[in-house]
């Protein structure tokens, strides 16, 4: 439960992969976020509505980005986050990724 225990980056990408690296993924579209929501015991789904600041954003519209390079550019380099523009390259949704 994220609200009780915080976000655990150690679990990032465990169920769905991590195209842009192991981090916290945010989306502009609830349709994208809904893909990752699962029902609880009562059959209810939940998502977090967050306002995030990207800082210096590393933009990529590559079909197959190099996640290690992206993470390194944020952890060790001049960037604070990644904007993966899947809307441009695949016609789906833009994703914003933050690393610890």
PDB file of C-alpha atoms in Angstrom:
ATOM      1  CA  UNK A   1       0.000   0.000   0.000  1.00  0.00           C
ATOM      2  CA  UNK A   2       1.822   3.081  -1.270  1.00  0.00           C
ATOM      3  CA  UNK A   3      -0.066   5.470   1.012  1.00  0.00           C
ATOM      4  CA  UNK A   4       1.130   3.601   4.117  1.00  0.00           C
ATOM      5  CA  UNK A   5       4.595   2.400   3.147  1.00  0.00           C
ATOM      6  CA  UNK A   6       5.818   4.883   0.510  1.00  0.00           C
ATOM      7  CA  UNK A   7       6.889   4.064  -3.033  1.00  0.00           C
ATOM      8  CA  UNK A   8       9.273   1.108  -3.155  1.00  0.00           C
ATOM      9  CA  UNK A   9      11.635   1.491  -6.094  1.00  0.00           C
ATOM     10  CA  UNK A  10      12.893  -2.036  -5.452  1.00  0.00           C
ATOM     11  CA  UNK A  11       9.564  -3.227  -6.893  1.00  0.00           C
ATOM     12  CA  UNK A  12       9.719  -0.975  -9.965  1.00  0.00           C
ATOM     13  CA  UNK A  13       9.228  -2.878 -13.193  1.00  0.00           C
ATOM     14  CA  UNK A  14       8.659  -6.185 -11.428  1.00  0.00           C
ATOM     15  CA  UNK A  15       5.298  -6.956 -13.017  1.00  0.00           C
ATOM     16  CA  UNK A  16       5.260  -4.935 -16.206  1.00  0.00           C
ATOM     17  CA  UNK A  17       8.858  -4.278 -17.206  1.00  0.00           C
ATOM     18  CA  UNK A  18      10.689  -1.004 -17.280  1.00  0.00           C
ATOM     19  CA  UNK A  19      11.128   0.394 -20.785  1.00  0.00           C
ATOM     20  CA  UNK A  20      12.858   3.533 -19.526  1.00  0.00           C
ATOM     21  CA  UNK A  21      14.555   1.995 -16.490  1.00  0.00           C
ATOM     22  CA  UNK A  22      13.515   1.112 -12.946  1.00  0.00           C
ATOM     23  CA  UNK A  23      11.790   4.181 -11.606  1.00  0.00           C
ATOM     24  CA  UNK A  24       8.491   5.821 -10.758  1.00  0.00           C
ATOM     25  CA  UNK A  25       6.309   6.106 -13.861  1.00  0.00           C
ATOM     26  CA  UNK A  26       3.659   8.808 -14.237  1.00  0.00           C
ATOM     27  CA  UNK A  27       1.300   9.501 -17.129  1.00  0.00           C
ATOM     28  CA  UNK A  28      -0.810  12.375 -18.426  1.00  0.00           C
ATOM     29  CA  UNK A  29      -3.662  10.035 -19.260  1.00  0.00           C
ATOM     30  CA  UNK A  30      -5.802   8.138 -16.765  1.00  0.00           C
ATOM     31  CA  UNK A  31      -6.271   5.552 -19.519  1.00  0.00           C
ATOM     32  CA  UNK A  32      -2.556   4.735 -19.312  1.00  0.00           C
ATOM     33  CA  UNK A  33      -2.524   4.691 -15.505  1.00  0.00           C
ATOM     34  CA  UNK A  34      -5.596   2.470 -15.408  1.00  0.00           C
ATOM     35  CA  UNK A  35      -3.634  -0.259 -17.218  1.00  0.00           C
ATOM     36  CA  UNK A  36      -1.607  -0.769 -14.021  1.00  0.00           C
ATOM     37  CA  UNK A  37      -4.465  -0.712 -11.513  1.00  0.00           C
ATOM     38  CA  UNK A  38      -5.704  -4.022 -10.102  1.00  0.00           C
ATOM     39  CA  UNK A  39      -8.840  -4.733  -8.055  1.00  0.00           C
ATOM     40  CA  UNK A  40      -8.677  -5.108  -4.296  1.00  0.00           C
ATOM     41  CA  UNK A  41     -10.693  -7.676  -2.308  1.00  0.00           C
ATOM     42  CA  UNK A  42     -13.854  -5.588  -2.788  1.00  0.00           C
ATOM     43  CA  UNK A  43     -13.292  -5.365  -6.554  1.00  0.00           C
ATOM     44  CA  UNK A  44     -12.382  -1.683  -6.411  1.00  0.00           C
ATOM     45  CA  UNK A  45      -9.545  -0.153  -8.421  1.00  0.00           C
ATOM     46  CA  UNK A  46      -7.352   2.741  -7.271  1.00  0.00           C
ATOM     47  CA  UNK A  47      -4.845   5.106  -8.864  1.00  0.00           C
ATOM     48  CA  UNK A  48      -2.845   7.967  -7.392  1.00  0.00           C
ATOM     49  CA  UNK A  49      -3.405  11.451  -8.778  1.00  0.00           C
ATOM     50  CA  UNK A  50      -0.054  13.230  -8.482  1.00  0.00           C
ATOM     51  CA  UNK A  51       1.388  16.536  -9.533  1.00  0.00           C
ATOM     52  CA  UNK A  52       5.039  16.092 -10.398  1.00  0.00           C
ATOM     53  CA  UNK A  53       7.826  18.464 -11.362  1.00  0.00           C
ATOM     54  CA  UNK A  54      10.175  17.056 -13.969  1.00  0.00           C
ATOM     55  CA  UNK A  55      13.087  19.443 -13.510  1.00  0.00           C
ATOM     56  CA  UNK A  56      15.540  19.069 -16.386  1.00  0.00           C
ATOM     57  CA  UNK A  57      13.756  16.538 -18.577  1.00  0.00           C
ATOM     58  CA  UNK A  58      15.513  14.105 -20.911  1.00  0.00           C
ATOM     59  CA  UNK A  59      13.187  13.661 -23.899  1.00  0.00           C
ATOM     60  CA  UNK A  60      13.145  10.460 -25.949  1.00  0.00           C
ATOM     61  CA  UNK A  61      10.878   9.226 -28.709  1.00  0.00           C
ATOM     62  CA  UNK A  62      12.975   6.136 -29.483  1.00  0.00           C
ATOM     63  CA  UNK A  63      11.049   2.918 -30.108  1.00  0.00           C
ATOM     64  CA  UNK A  64      13.583   0.914 -28.098  1.00  0.00           C
ATOM     65  CA  UNK A  65      15.391   3.273 -25.713  1.00  0.00           C
ATOM     66  CA  UNK A  66      18.457   2.222 -23.736  1.00  0.00           C
ATOM     67  CA  UNK A  67      17.184   2.186 -20.134  1.00  0.00           C
ATOM     68  CA  UNK A  68      20.665   2.056 -18.579  1.00  0.00           C
ATOM     69  CA  UNK A  69      21.710   5.161 -20.507  1.00  0.00           C
ATOM     70  CA  UNK A  70      18.530   7.006 -19.491  1.00  0.00           C
ATOM     71  CA  UNK A  71      18.900   6.119 -15.807  1.00  0.00           C
ATOM     72  CA  UNK A  72      22.581   7.074 -15.841  1.00  0.00           C
ATOM     73  CA  UNK A  73      21.772  10.411 -17.496  1.00  0.00           C
ATOM     74  CA  UNK A  74      19.445  11.188 -14.596  1.00  0.00           C
ATOM     75  CA  UNK A  75      21.347   9.689 -11.667  1.00  0.00           C
ATOM     76  CA  UNK A  76      24.859  10.716 -12.708  1.00  0.00           C
ATOM     77  CA  UNK A  77      24.198  13.256 -15.452  1.00  0.00           C
ATOM     78  CA  UNK A  78      22.504  16.593 -15.928  1.00  0.00           C
ATOM     79  CA  UNK A  79      18.881  15.387 -16.054  1.00  0.00           C
ATOM     80  CA  UNK A  80      16.234  14.925 -13.373  1.00  0.00           C
ATOM     81  CA  UNK A  81      13.652  12.833 -15.221  1.00  0.00           C
ATOM     82  CA  UNK A  82      12.778  11.166 -18.528  1.00  0.00           C
ATOM     83  CA  UNK A  83       9.875  11.945 -20.840  1.00  0.00           C
ATOM     84  CA  UNK A  84       9.209   8.892 -22.981  1.00  0.00           C
ATOM     85  CA  UNK A  85       7.068  10.091 -25.873  1.00  0.00           C
ATOM     86  CA  UNK A  86       5.214   6.909 -26.822  1.00  0.00           C
ATOM     87  CA  UNK A  87       2.472   9.127 -28.245  1.00  0.00           C
ATOM     88  CA  UNK A  88       4.846  10.278 -30.987  1.00  0.00           C
ATOM     89  CA  UNK A  89       6.534   6.961 -31.769  1.00  0.00           C
ATOM     90  CA  UNK A  90       3.649   4.520 -31.137  1.00  0.00           C
ATOM     91  CA  UNK A  91       0.477   6.591 -30.995  1.00  0.00           C
ATOM     92  CA  UNK A  92      -0.145   5.698 -27.341  1.00  0.00           C
ATOM     93  CA  UNK A  93       0.758   7.811 -24.276  1.00  0.00           C
ATOM     94  CA  UNK A  94       3.581   9.950 -22.930  1.00  0.00           C
ATOM     95  CA  UNK A  95       5.278   8.625 -19.798  1.00  0.00           C
ATOM     96  CA  UNK A  96       7.286  10.545 -17.215  1.00  0.00           C
ATOM     97  CA  UNK A  97       9.885   8.615 -15.234  1.00  0.00           C
ATOM     98  CA  UNK A  98      11.695   9.576 -12.031  1.00  0.00           C
ATOM     99  CA  UNK A  99      14.651   7.751 -10.493  1.00  0.00           C
ATOM    100  CA  UNK A 100      16.031   7.626  -6.967  1.00  0.00           C
TER     101      UNK A 100
END
